[in-house]
CSV table of C-alpha atoms in Angstrom, one decimal:
chain,number,residue,atom,x,y,z
A,121,MET,CA,12.4,-4.7,-39.2
A,122,SER,CA,11.8,-1.2,-38.8
A,123,THR,CA,11.1,0.9,-35.4
A,124,THR,CA,7.8,1.7,-37.7
A,125,VAL,CA,7.3,-1.4,-38.9
A,126,ALA,CA,8.1,-3.3,-35.4
A,127,ALA,CA,5.6,-0.7,-33.6
A,128,SER,CA,2.7,-1.7,-36.1
A,129,VAL,CA,3.1,-5.1,-35.6
A,130,SER,CA,3.3,-4.5,-31.6
A,131,MET,CA,0.1,-2.6,-31.6
A,132,ARG,CA,-1.6,-5.4,-33.9
A,133,ALA,CA,-0.8,-8.0,-31.4
A,134,ILE,CA,-2.2,-6.0,-28.5
A,135,VAL,CA,-5.4,-5.4,-30.3
A,136,VAL,CA,-5.7,-9.6,-31.0
A,137,THR,CA,-4.4,-10.6,-27.9
A,138,ARG,CA,-5.7,-8.2,-25.1
A,139,GLY,CA,-8.9,-9.9,-24.6
A,140,THR,CA,-12.7,-8.1,-25.1
A,141,PRO,CA,-15.1,-7.4,-22.5
A,142,THR,CA,-16.9,-10.2,-21.0
A,143,ARG,CA,-19.7,-10.7,-18.3
A,144,ARG,CA,-16.2,-11.3,-16.4
A,145,GLY,CA,-14.5,-8.0,-17.4
A,146,VAL,CA,-11.4,-8.5,-19.5
A,147,ALA,CA,-10.2,-11.7,-21.0
A,148,SER,CA,-7.3,-12.0,-18.7
A,149,ARG,CA,-3.7,-12.1,-19.3
A,150,ALA,CA,-1.7,-14.2,-17.2
A,151,THR,CA,2.0,-15.1,-16.9
A,152,PHE,CA,4.3,-17.6,-15.5
A,153,ARG,CA,7.8,-18.1,-15.9
A,154,ARG,CA,9.4,-20.7,-17.8
A,155,GLY,CA,13.2,-19.7,-18.0
A,156,ASP,CA,12.8,-15.9,-19.8
A,157,SER,CA,9.9,-17.4,-21.7
A,158,LEU,CA,6.3,-15.8,-20.7
A,159,ALA,CA,3.2,-18.3,-21.3
A,160,THR,CA,-0.1,-17.3,-21.8
A,161,ARG,CA,-3.5,-18.5,-21.1
A,162,GLU,CA,-6.8,-16.8,-22.1
A,163,ALA,CA,-8.9,-16.6,-18.9
A,164,ARG,CA,-12.0,-18.1,-19.6
A,165,PRO,CA,-14.1,-19.5,-16.9
A,166,HIS,CA,-12.9,-23.0,-15.9
A,167,ALA,CA,-10.5,-22.9,-18.6
A,168,GLY,CA,-7.2,-24.5,-18.2
A,169,ALA,CA,-5.5,-24.8,-22.0
A,170,TRP,CA,-2.1,-23.1,-22.4
A,171,ARG,CA,-0.9,-21.6,-25.5
A,172,ARG,CA,2.9,-20.1,-25.9
A,173,GLY,CA,2.6,-16.7,-26.8
A,174,ILE,CA,4.7,-14.0,-28.0
A,175,ARG,CA,6.1,-11.6,-25.7
A,176,ASN,CA,5.5,-7.6,-27.0
A,177,VAL,CA,9.2,-6.5,-26.3
A,178,ASP,CA,8.0,-3.1,-27.8
A,179,HIS,CA,5.2,-2.8,-25.6
A,180,VAL,CA,6.3,-4.5,-22.1
A,181,GLY,CA,9.7,-2.0,-22.1
A,182,GLU,CA,7.3,0.8,-21.0
A,183,PRO,CA,6.3,1.2,-17.3
A,184,SER,CA,2.5,0.3,-16.4
A,185,PRO,CA,0.3,2.6,-15.4
A,186,LEU,CA,-0.9,-0.3,-13.5
A,187,ALA,CA,2.4,-1.4,-11.9
A,188,ALA,CA,2.9,-0.6,-8.2
A,189,ARG,CA,5.2,1.8,-6.4
A,190,ALA,CA,6.4,1.5,-3.0
A,191,GLY,CA,4.3,2.0,-0.2
A,192,LEU,CA,2.4,0.4,2.5
A,193,PHE,CA,1.3,-3.4,1.8
A,194,SER,CA,5.1,-4.7,0.7
A,195,PRO,CA,6.7,-6.7,3.2
A,196,PHE,CA,9.5,-4.5,2.8
A,197,ARG,CA,8.2,-1.1,1.9
A,198,VAL,CA,4.8,0.5,1.8
A,199,GLU,CA,2.8,-0.3,-1.3
A,200,VAL,CA,0.4,2.1,-3.1
A,201,PRO,CA,-1.2,0.7,-6.8
A,202,ASP,CA,-0.1,3.5,-9.5
A,203,ALA,CA,-3.7,3.1,-10.7
A,204,ILE,CA,-4.6,5.4,-8.2
A,205,ASP,CA,-3.6,8.6,-9.4
A,206,GLU,CA,-6.1,10.1,-7.2
A,207,SER,CA,-6.3,9.1,-3.3
A,208,PRO,CA,-9.5,7.7,-2.1
A,209,ASP,CA,-10.9,10.7,-0.5
A,210,ASP,CA,-10.3,12.6,-4.1
A,211,ILE,CA,-12.5,9.9,-5.8
A,212,ILE,CA,-15.1,9.9,-3.2
A,213,ARG,CA,-15.1,13.5,-3.6
A,214,LYS,CA,-15.5,13.4,-7.1
A,215,LYS,CA,-18.1,11.0,-7.0
A,216,LYS,CA,-20.4,13.4,-5.2
A,217,ASP,CA,-19.5,16.5,-7.0
A,218,THR,CA,-20.4,15.0,-10.0
A,219,GLY,CA,-23.4,12.7,-9.0
A,220,LYS,CA,-22.0,9.5,-9.6
A,221,LYS,CA,-21.9,6.7,-7.3
A,222,LEU,CA,-19.2,4.2,-5.9
A,223,ARG,CA,-20.6,1.2,-6.2
A,224,LEU,CA,-20.4,-2.5,-5.3
A,225,ARG,CA,-22.3,-5.7,-6.6
A,226,ILE,CA,-22.9,-8.2,-4.4
A,227,ASP,CA,-25.4,-11.5,-4.3
A,228,GLY,CA,-26.2,-9.9,-7.6
A,229,VAL,CA,-27.3,-6.3,-5.8
A,230,TRP,CA,-25.5,-2.9,-6.6
A,231,TYR,CA,-24.9,-1.3,-3.4
A,232,ASP,CA,-23.9,2.8,-3.0
A,233,CYS,CA,-21.0,2.9,-1.0
A,234,THR,CA,-20.3,6.3,-1.6
A,235,GLY,CA,-21.2,7.8,1.4
A,236,TRP,CA,-20.1,4.9,3.6
A,237,ALA,CA,-16.5,3.9,2.0
A,238,ARG,CA,-14.9,6.2,4.3
A,239,ALA,CA,-16.5,4.0,7.1
A,240,HIS,CA,-15.4,0.8,5.6
A,241,PRO,CA,-13.5,-0.9,8.8
A,242,GLY,CA,-10.6,-2.2,6.0
A,243,GLY,CA,-10.4,1.5,4.6
A,244,ALA,CA,-11.8,3.3,1.3
A,245,LEU,CA,-9.0,2.2,-0.6
A,246,PHE,CA,-10.7,-1.2,-1.2
A,247,ILE,CA,-13.5,-0.2,-2.1
A,248,THR,CA,-12.8,2.6,-4.4
A,249,LEU,CA,-10.6,-0.5,-6.1
A,250,MET,CA,-13.5,-2.6,-6.2
A,251,ASP,CA,-15.7,0.3,-7.8
A,252,GLY,CA,-18.1,-1.2,-10.6
A,253,CYS,CA,-17.2,-4.8,-9.6
A,254,ASP,CA,-18.8,-7.9,-8.3
A,255,ALA,CA,-17.4,-8.2,-5.0
A,256,THR,CA,-19.5,-11.3,-3.9
A,257,ASP,CA,-16.9,-13.9,-3.6
A,258,VAL,CA,-14.3,-11.2,-1.7
A,259,PHE,CA,-16.8,-10.2,0.7
A,260,TYR,CA,-17.8,-13.6,2.1
A,261,ALA,CA,-14.3,-14.6,2.0
A,262,LEU,CA,-12.5,-11.8,4.2
A,263,HIS,CA,-16.1,-10.6,5.8
A,264,SER,CA,-18.4,-11.7,9.0
A,265,TYR,CA,-21.2,-12.9,7.3
A,266,GLY,CA,-23.3,-15.3,9.8
A,267,PRO,CA,-22.0,-19.2,9.6
A,268,ASN,CA,-18.4,-18.1,10.1
A,269,GLY,CA,-19.0,-16.9,13.8
A,270,ASP,CA,-20.3,-13.3,13.4
A,271,ASP,CA,-23.0,-11.8,11.3
A,272,THR,CA,-21.3,-7.9,11.6
A,273,ALA,CA,-20.5,-6.8,8.6
A,274,ALA,CA,-23.7,-8.6,6.8
A,275,ARG,CA,-25.8,-6.6,9.0
A,276,ARG,CA,-23.9,-3.4,7.8
A,277,LEU,CA,-23.8,-4.5,4.2
A,278,ALA,CA,-28.0,-4.8,4.3
A,279,MET,CA,-28.3,-1.3,5.9
A,280,LEU,CA,-26.2,0.3,2.7
A,281,PRO,CA,-28.5,1.9,0.1
A,282,THR,CA,-29.0,-0.3,-3.0
A,283,CYS,CA,-28.4,1.4,-6.8
A,284,SER,CA,-28.5,0.8,-10.2
A,285,GLY,CA,-25.4,-0.5,-11.6
A,286,PRO,CA,-22.7,1.3,-13.6
A,287,ASP,CA,-24.8,1.4,-17.0
A,288,GLU,CA,-26.6,3.9,-15.2
A,289,ASP,CA,-23.9,6.6,-15.5
A,290,ALA,CA,-23.1,5.7,-19.1
A,291,GLU,CA,-26.8,6.5,-20.2
A,292,GLN,CA,-26.9,9.7,-17.4
A,293,PHE,CA,-23.7,11.0,-18.2
A,294,GLY,CA,-23.0,10.1,-22.0
A,295,LEU,CA,-19.9,7.9,-21.1
A,296,SER,CA,-18.3,6.1,-24.3
A,297,GLU,CA,-18.8,2.6,-24.3
A,298,ASP,CA,-15.7,2.2,-27.3
A,299,THR,CA,-13.2,-0.5,-25.8
A,300,THR,CA,-10.8,0.1,-28.9
A,301,ALA,CA,-9.3,2.7,-27.0
A,302,GLY,CA,-8.2,2.2,-23.1
A,303,VAL,CA,-5.3,2.3,-20.6
A,304,PRO,CA,-2.3,0.3,-22.0
A,305,THR,CA,-0.8,-2.1,-19.5
A,306,ALA,CA,2.1,-4.8,-19.6
A,307,TYR,CA,0.1,-7.4,-21.7
A,308,GLY,CA,-2.7,-5.5,-23.3
A,309,VAL,CA,-5.3,-2.4,-23.1
A,310,LEU,CA,-7.7,-2.3,-20.6
A,311,PRO,CA,-10.9,-0.4,-21.9
A,312,ASP,CA,-11.1,3.0,-20.2
A,313,THR,CA,-15.0,3.5,-20.4
A,314,GLY,CA,-15.4,5.9,-17.6
A,315,LEU,CA,-17.3,3.4,-15.8
A,316,HIS,CA,-15.1,2.7,-13.0
A,317,SER,CA,-12.6,4.6,-10.7
A,318,ASN,CA,-9.6,2.5,-11.4
A,319,ASP,CA,-10.2,1.0,-14.9
A,320,ASN,CA,-11.9,-2.0,-13.7
A,321,LEU,CA,-14.2,-4.0,-15.4
A,322,PRO,CA,-17.1,-5.7,-13.1
A,323,GLY,CA,-16.6,-10.0,-13.2
A,324,ASP,CA,-18.7,-12.2,-12.1
A,325,ALA,CA,-19.3,-14.3,-8.7
A,326,ASN,CA,-19.0,-18.2,-9.0
A,327,PRO,CA,-22.5,-19.6,-8.2
A,328,ALA,CA,-20.8,-23.2,-8.0
A,329,PHE,CA,-18.6,-21.9,-5.3
A,330,ALA,CA,-21.5,-20.0,-3.8
A,331,THR,CA,-22.8,-24.0,-3.6
A,332,LEU,CA,-19.7,-24.7,-2.1
A,333,ARG,CA,-19.3,-22.3,0.7
A,334,LYS,CA,-23.3,-23.0,1.6
A,335,LYS,CA,-21.8,-26.9,2.3
A,336,PHE,CA,-19.5,-25.8,4.7
A,337,ASP,CA,-21.5,-23.2,6.0
A,338,ASP,CA,-24.6,-26.0,6.8
A,339,GLU,CA,-21.7,-28.4,8.1
A,340,GLY,CA,-20.6,-26.1,10.7
A,341,TRP,CA,-16.6,-25.9,9.1
A,342,PHE,CA,-16.2,-22.5,10.4
A,343,ARG,CA,-17.3,-23.3,13.9
A,344,ARG,CA,-14.0,-23.1,16.3
A,345,ASP,CA,-13.3,-26.0,18.6
A,346,PRO,CA,-12.2,-24.8,21.8
A,347,LEU,CA,-9.7,-28.3,23.0
A,348,LYS,CA,-8.4,-27.4,19.5
A,349,GLU,CA,-7.9,-23.8,20.4
A,350,ALA,CA,-6.5,-24.5,23.9
A,351,ALA,CA,-3.9,-27.1,22.6
A,352,VAL,CA,-2.8,-24.5,19.5
A,353,LEU,CA,-2.5,-21.7,21.8
A,354,GLY,CA,-0.8,-24.0,24.9
A,355,THR,CA,1.8,-25.1,23.0
A,356,THR,CA,2.7,-21.8,21.3
A,357,LEU,CA,3.0,-20.3,24.5
A,358,GLY,CA,4.9,-23.6,25.8
A,359,LEU,CA,7.6,-22.7,23.4
A,360,TYR,CA,8.0,-19.2,24.8
A,361,ALA,CA,8.0,-20.2,28.5
A,362,ILE,CA,10.9,-23.3,27.7
A,363,GLY,CA,12.8,-20.7,25.8
A,364,TRP,CA,12.4,-17.9,28.5
A,365,PHE,CA,13.4,-20.6,31.4
A,366,LEU,CA,16.6,-21.7,29.7
A,367,ALA,CA,17.6,-18.0,28.2
A,368,ASN,CA,20.6,-17.7,30.8
A,369,SER,CA,21.7,-21.2,31.3
A,370,HIS,CA,20.9,-22.9,27.4
A,371,PRO,CA,21.0,-19.8,25.3
A,372,ILE,CA,21.2,-21.5,21.9
A,373,LEU,CA,18.3,-24.0,23.2
A,374,ALA,CA,16.3,-20.9,24.3
A,375,ALA,CA,16.9,-19.3,20.9
A,376,CYS,CA,15.5,-22.3,19.0
A,377,SER,CA,12.6,-22.7,21.6
A,378,ILE,CA,11.4,-19.4,21.6
A,379,GLY,CA,12.0,-18.7,17.8
A,380,LEU,CA,10.0,-21.7,16.8
A,381,GLY,CA,7.4,-19.9,19.6
A,382,MET,CA,7.6,-16.9,17.2
A,383,GLN,CA,6.9,-18.7,13.9
A,384,GLN,CA,3.6,-20.6,16.1
A,385,ALA,CA,2.5,-17.2,16.8
A,386,GLY,CA,3.0,-15.8,13.7
A,387,TRP,CA,0.7,-18.6,12.2
A,388,LEU,CA,-1.9,-18.2,15.1
A,389,ALA,CA,-2.3,-14.4,14.9
A,390,HIS,CA,-3.1,-15.0,11.4
A,391,ASP,CA,-5.7,-17.5,12.2
A,392,TYR,CA,-7.4,-14.7,14.9
A,393,ILE,CA,-7.4,-12.1,12.5
A,394,HIS,CA,-9.1,-13.7,9.5
A,395,GLY,CA,-11.4,-15.7,12.1
A,396,ARG,CA,-14.7,-14.4,13.4
A,397,GLY,CA,-16.4,-14.2,16.7
A,398,LYS,CA,-15.8,-13.7,20.0
A,399,TRP,CA,-13.0,-15.7,20.8
A,400,CYS,CA,-11.2,-14.5,17.8
A,401,SER,CA,-12.0,-10.9,18.6
A,402,MET,CA,-10.6,-11.3,22.0
A,403,MET,CA,-7.6,-12.3,20.7
A,404,ARG,CA,-6.9,-10.0,17.7
A,405,GLY,CA,-3.9,-8.1,20.0
A,406,PHE,CA,-2.3,-11.8,20.3
A,407,GLY,CA,0.7,-11.2,17.3
A,408,SER,CA,1.2,-7.6,19.3
A,409,LEU,CA,2.0,-9.5,22.3
A,410,THR,CA,4.3,-12.1,21.1
A,411,ASN,CA,5.9,-10.8,18.3
A,412,GLY,CA,5.5,-7.2,18.2
A,413,PHE,CA,3.1,-7.0,15.1
A,414,SER,CA,0.3,-4.4,14.2
A,415,THR,CA,-2.8,-6.1,13.8
A,416,GLU,CA,-4.1,-3.4,11.8
A,417,TRP,CA,-1.0,-2.8,9.7
A,418,TRP,CA,-1.2,-6.9,9.0
A,419,GLN,CA,-4.5,-6.7,8.0
A,420,HIS,CA,-4.6,-3.7,5.6
A,421,LYS,CA,-1.4,-5.5,4.2
A,422,HIS,CA,-2.8,-8.8,4.2
A,423,ASN,CA,-6.5,-8.3,3.2
A,424,MET,CA,-5.0,-6.7,-0.4
A,425,HIS,CA,-3.2,-9.9,-0.7
A,426,HIS,CA,-6.4,-12.0,-0.6
A,427,SER,CA,-8.3,-9.8,-2.7
A,428,PHE,CA,-5.9,-9.5,-5.4
A,429,THR,CA,-3.3,-12.5,-5.2
A,430,ASN,CA,-0.8,-12.5,-7.2
A,431,ILE,CA,-1.9,-9.3,-9.2
A,432,ASP,CA,0.8,-6.9,-10.5
A,433,GLY,CA,0.3,-3.7,-8.8
A,434,ARG,CA,-1.9,-4.5,-6.1
A,435,ASP,CA,-0.5,-7.4,-4.2
A,436,GLY,CA,2.4,-5.9,-2.6
A,437,ASP,CA,3.8,-9.9,-1.4
A,438,ILE,CA,5.0,-9.9,-5.2
A,439,LYS,CA,6.4,-6.6,-5.5
A,440,LEU,CA,9.7,-7.3,-3.7
A,441,GLU,CA,12.5,-5.1,-6.0
A,442,PRO,CA,15.2,-4.8,-5.7
A,443,LEU,CA,15.9,-7.2,-2.7
A,444,TYR,CA,13.8,-10.0,-5.0
A,445,PHE,CA,12.9,-9.8,-8.7
A,446,LEU,CA,10.1,-12.1,-9.3
A,447,GLN,CA,9.5,-11.0,-12.6
A,448,SER,CA,12.2,-9.5,-15.6
A,449,PRO,CA,12.3,-5.6,-15.4
A,450,GLU,CA,11.6,-6.1,-19.0
A,451,VAL,CA,8.0,-7.2,-18.2
A,452,THR,CA,7.0,-5.2,-15.2
A,453,GLY,CA,8.9,-1.9,-16.7
A,454,ARG,CA,9.9,-1.1,-13.0
A,455,PRO,CA,14.0,-0.3,-12.4
A,456,ASP,CA,16.4,-2.8,-12.7
A,457,ASN,CA,19.5,-3.9,-10.1
A,458,PRO,CA,21.8,-6.3,-11.9
A,459,GLY,CA,24.0,-5.9,-8.6
A,460,PHE,CA,21.3,-7.2,-6.6
A,461,ARG,CA,19.8,-9.4,-8.8
A,462,ARG,CA,22.7,-11.2,-10.3
A,463,TRP,CA,22.9,-13.0,-6.4
A,464,GLN,CA,19.2,-13.2,-5.5
A,465,HIS,CA,19.0,-16.7,-5.7
A,466,TRP,CA,22.2,-17.0,-2.9
A,467,TYR,CA,21.3,-14.4,-0.6
A,468,GLY,CA,17.0,-14.6,-0.8
A,469,TYR,CA,16.7,-17.2,1.7
A,470,PRO,CA,19.3,-16.2,4.3
A,471,LEU,CA,17.5,-12.5,3.7
A,472,TYR,CA,14.2,-14.1,4.9
A,473,ALA,CA,15.6,-13.7,8.7
A,474,PHE,CA,15.0,-10.2,8.6
A,475,THR,CA,11.5,-10.8,7.7
A,476,TYR,CA,10.3,-10.3,11.3
A,477,VAL,CA,12.4,-7.6,11.7
A,478,LEU,CA,10.9,-5.7,8.8
A,479,TRP,CA,7.3,-6.3,9.8
A,480,ARG,CA,8.2,-5.0,13.2
A,481,ARG,CA,9.4,-1.7,12.2
A,482,HIS,CA,6.5,-1.1,9.5
A,483,SER,CA,4.1,-2.1,12.6
A,484,LEU,CA,5.7,0.0,15.2
A,485,ALA,CA,5.6,2.8,12.8
A,486,SER,CA,2.1,2.0,11.7
A,487,ALA,CA,1.1,2.0,15.2
A,488,ILE,CA,2.8,5.3,16.1
A,489,GLN,CA,1.2,7.0,12.9
A,490,ARG,CA,-2.3,6.5,14.1
A,491,LYS,CA,-1.5,7.2,17.9
A,492,ASP,CA,-3.4,3.6,18.4
A,493,LYS,CA,-2.7,3.1,22.3
A,494,LYS,CA,-4.0,0.2,22.7
A,495,GLU,CA,-1.5,-1.5,20.4
A,496,LEU,CA,1.3,1.0,21.5
A,497,ALA,CA,0.4,-0.8,24.8
A,498,LEU,CA,0.7,-4.3,23.9
A,499,LEU,CA,3.8,-3.7,21.6
A,500,ALA,CA,5.7,-2.1,25.2
A,501,VAL,CA,5.0,-5.2,27.1
A,502,HIS,CA,6.2,-7.2,24.0
A,503,TYR,CA,9.7,-5.3,23.8
A,504,GLY,CA,9.7,-5.0,27.6
A,505,TRP,CA,9.7,-8.4,27.6
A,506,LEU,CA,11.9,-9.2,24.6
A,507,PHE,CA,14.7,-6.8,25.8
A,508,GLY,CA,14.2,-6.8,29.7
A,509,CYS,CA,13.6,-10.3,30.5
A,510,LEU,CA,16.0,-12.1,27.8
A,511,PRO,CA,19.7,-11.7,26.9
A,512,LEU,CA,20.0,-9.6,24.0
A,513,SER,CA,21.6,-12.9,21.8
A,514,VAL,CA,18.5,-14.8,22.7
A,515,ALA,CA,16.3,-12.1,21.9
A,516,ILE,CA,17.4,-11.1,18.3
A,517,SER,CA,18.2,-14.7,17.3
A,518,SER,CA,15.1,-15.7,18.5
A,519,VAL,CA,13.4,-13.0,15.8
A,520,LEU,CA,15.9,-13.8,13.0
A,521,LEU,CA,14.9,-17.6,13.3
A,522,GLY,CA,10.7,-17.1,13.4
A,523,GLY,CA,11.3,-14.5,10.7
A,524,PHE,CA,13.4,-17.0,8.7
A,525,LEU,CA,10.8,-20.2,9.0
A,526,VAL,CA,8.0,-18.1,8.6
A,527,GLY,CA,9.3,-16.3,5.6
A,528,ALA,CA,10.8,-19.0,4.0
A,529,LEU,CA,7.4,-20.8,4.0
A,530,VAL,CA,4.7,-17.8,3.6
A,531,THR,CA,6.0,-16.8,0.6
A,532,ALA,CA,6.8,-20.4,-1.5
A,533,THR,CA,3.2,-21.2,-2.1
A,534,HIS,CA,2.6,-18.0,-4.4
A,535,GLN,CA,5.8,-16.6,-5.5
A,536,THR,CA,6.3,-19.2,-8.7
A,537,GLU,CA,2.8,-19.3,-9.5
A,538,GLU,CA,0.9,-17.0,-12.4
A,539,ILE,CA,1.4,-13.4,-11.5
A,540,MET,CA,-1.5,-11.3,-13.5
A,541,PHE,CA,-2.3,-7.9,-14.6
A,542,GLU,CA,-5.6,-8.0,-15.0
A,543,GLN,CA,-7.2,-5.8,-12.0
A,544,ALA,CA,-10.6,-7.4,-12.3
A,545,GLY,CA,-11.6,-11.1,-13.1
A,546,GLU,CA,-13.2,-14.1,-10.8
A,547,PHE,CA,-12.0,-14.6,-7.4
A,548,VAL,CA,-12.2,-17.9,-7.3
A,549,ASP,CA,-10.0,-18.5,-10.7
A,550,ILE,CA,-7.4,-16.0,-9.3
A,551,GLN,CA,-6.9,-17.7,-6.5
A,552,PHE,CA,-6.3,-21.4,-8.1
A,553,ARG,CA,-3.9,-20.0,-10.8
A,554,SER,CA,-2.1,-18.0,-8.2
A,555,THR,CA,-1.4,-20.7,-5.3
A,556,ARG,CA,0.2,-24.1,-4.8
A,557,GLU,CA,-0.2,-26.0,-1.8
A,558,ALA,CA,2.1,-28.2,0.4
A,559,ASP,CA,2.1,-32.1,0.7
A,560,VAL,CA,3.5,-32.4,4.1
A,561,ASP,CA,3.0,-34.1,7.2
A,562,GLY,CA,3.9,-34.9,10.4
A,563,LEU,CA,6.8,-32.1,12.4
A,564,GLU,CA,6.8,-31.1,8.7
A,565,ARG,CA,3.1,-29.8,8.8
A,566,TRP,CA,3.4,-28.5,12.0
A,567,LEU,CA,6.3,-26.2,10.9
A,568,TRP,CA,4.2,-25.3,7.8
A,569,GLY,CA,1.1,-23.8,10.4
A,570,GLY,CA,-1.7,-23.9,7.7
A,571,MET,CA,0.5,-22.7,4.9
A,572,ASP,CA,0.5,-26.4,3.3
A,573,THR,CA,-3.1,-25.6,2.7
A,574,GLN,CA,-3.0,-22.4,1.5
A,575,LEU,CA,-5.4,-22.2,-1.3
A,576,VAL,CA,-7.9,-24.2,0.8
A,577,HIS,CA,-7.3,-20.7,3.0
A,578,HIS,CA,-7.1,-18.3,0.4
A,579,LEU,CA,-10.7,-19.8,-0.5
A,580,PHE,CA,-12.2,-20.0,2.8
A,581,PRO,CA,-9.9,-17.8,4.9
A,582,THR,CA,-12.5,-17.5,8.1
A,583,MET,CA,-12.2,-21.4,8.1
A,584,PRO,CA,-10.0,-22.6,11.3
A,585,ARG,CA,-6.4,-24.2,10.2
A,586,TYR,CA,-7.2,-27.2,12.1
A,587,ARG,CA,-10.2,-28.3,9.6
A,588,HIS,CA,-8.2,-27.6,6.3
A,589,HIS,CA,-6.4,-30.8,6.0
A,590,ALA,CA,-10.0,-32.3,6.0
A,591,ALA,CA,-11.8,-29.7,3.6
A,592,ARG,CA,-8.9,-30.2,1.0
A,593,PRO,CA,-10.2,-33.5,-0.3
A,594,ILE,CA,-13.9,-32.1,-1.0
A,595,ILE,CA,-12.2,-29.0,-2.4
A,596,GLN,CA,-10.3,-31.2,-5.1
A,597,ARG,CA,-13.4,-32.9,-6.0
A,598,TRP,CA,-15.2,-29.7,-6.7
A,599,ALA,CA,-12.2,-28.4,-8.4
A,600,ALA,CA,-12.2,-31.3,-10.7
A,601,GLU,CA,-15.8,-31.2,-11.7
A,602,HIS,CA,-15.5,-27.5,-12.6
A,603,GLY,CA,-12.1,-26.9,-14.4
A,604,TYR,CA,-10.0,-25.9,-12.1
A,605,ASP,CA,-6.0,-26.6,-11.7
A,606,PHE,CA,-5.7,-27.9,-7.9
A,607,ARG,CA,-1.9,-27.5,-7.8
A,608,ILE,CA,0.2,-29.5,-5.2
A,609,SER,CA,3.8,-30.8,-4.4
A,610,THR,CA,5.9,-31.4,-1.8
A,611,ALA,CA,7.9,-29.0,0.4
A,612,LYS,CA,10.7,-30.3,-1.3
A,613,GLU,CA,9.8,-29.7,-4.7
A,614,ILE,CA,8.2,-26.2,-3.6
A,615,ILE,CA,11.5,-24.8,-2.3
A,616,GLU,CA,13.4,-26.3,-5.2
A,617,LYS,CA,11.0,-24.3,-8.0
A,618,ASN,CA,11.3,-21.2,-5.7
A,619,TRP,CA,15.1,-21.3,-5.8
A,620,THR,CA,15.4,-22.4,-9.3
A,621,HIS,CA,13.0,-19.4,-10.5
A,622,LEU,CA,15.2,-16.7,-8.6
A,623,LYS,CA,18.2,-18.3,-10.1
A,624,GLU,CA,16.6,-17.7,-13.7
A,625,MET,CA,15.3,-14.3,-13.0
A,626,ALA,CA,19.0,-13.5,-11.8
A,627,GLY,CA,20.1,-14.5,-15.1
A,628,VAL,CA,17.7,-12.6,-17.5
A,629,LYS,CA,19.7,-10.2,-19.6
A,630,ILE,CA,18.0,-7.0,-19.9
A,631,PRO,CA,18.4,-4.4,-22.8
A,632,ALA,CA,20.0,-1.4,-22.4
A,633,HIS,CA,17.1,0.9,-22.4
A,634,ILE,CA,15.2,-0.8,-19.6
């Protein structure tokens, strides 16, 4: 086939399969890996049918303008979406200069966020990324709205001015609604209507999910249990205390005890940062004090992951090149590194031991850059204890063990699930497609620290983790009733799946032009 003919076929394939604008936004294209093949699904509300698709090599060989580059949100580097050619400040300034609005839809109401975006506690970036989209389910997932322990975010939202939807700009400024042309991505063309800051289309909130959320609200599932909170905190601090006591006489036992404590402290700090209410607010610095983690750095990085789970170009947790290749470079258009990639299934798991080392580095850099005196003080106390009260071998071994136990588990439930390229879509649908739960019990469940109920957590991040297992069967029934695939496997199956996927990506043959 000639190059001209191939290009012609390529473009026809894009036009046919790219999806059309719907109430949810662009009909999504998703990928998951079976060896070096790609499977695709047309994302329809509650659809679960899969069909084999033809990979468009001519097209995916070009870097996507929505692909991510190194930046703040990656576990290994700082991650900023390439979709943003302009900074949030530039976007806000341009909106004001042209008389347009930066707007979000929540509970069917459009809010004008143009003047408030910079004051958003989560940063203006999230507002500009969601410009022109329905943010209802994301808002309730990550914010304080009353029943989950606090109502601060709900009160702030009520103070924002309301406005018309993006169609107002189309009428006022004569913007094109022609979707036959647009922004090319690795799996089709996103319509470029000019209605949104970053080529988004608004998806709808899920009314059935709102009913489920209200059930949990009314039944008190988000309330904190003082006895359970005390038990998990006491267990975690106890591991630190035992390790500290044994540090000089039994350094190996000490490193194991403190390493386990650091792992559990990571899970607990994660719960405190997501949680709402006075107790969680008071404990927000727990991760800084026990593990040397910056609360602000981690929160921004992690909320990006929650808002855009497994969406290429926005979720930095799935862009780990050049150390890990979760997708073929032929698909992402990002640079290949065959020297690393061919061995990644062998060094991949041992390298997770450096998870905490890298998070600590990013945390310290973030706190210094922001000149956050309170956070820097907590970090100083932590490092004073770590290197001043413990033998160096114990301190280093503890950090490596804790990092390995967290890194090997926290990544396992997402990395082999679907990686998507749509930049909008339904929040609930994306969580089901990108997440797998682990069926564990006993000591194994304790080690997972709530990451075994990852889908429950992603749907309801502010719910205390000790309520997740009781909530799981309720969500499973709801998912079955509404056509969602609730994925769950044993821990052994999940780890094997991850190792196998790394091995498959290691063996992918990439054409020389990539």
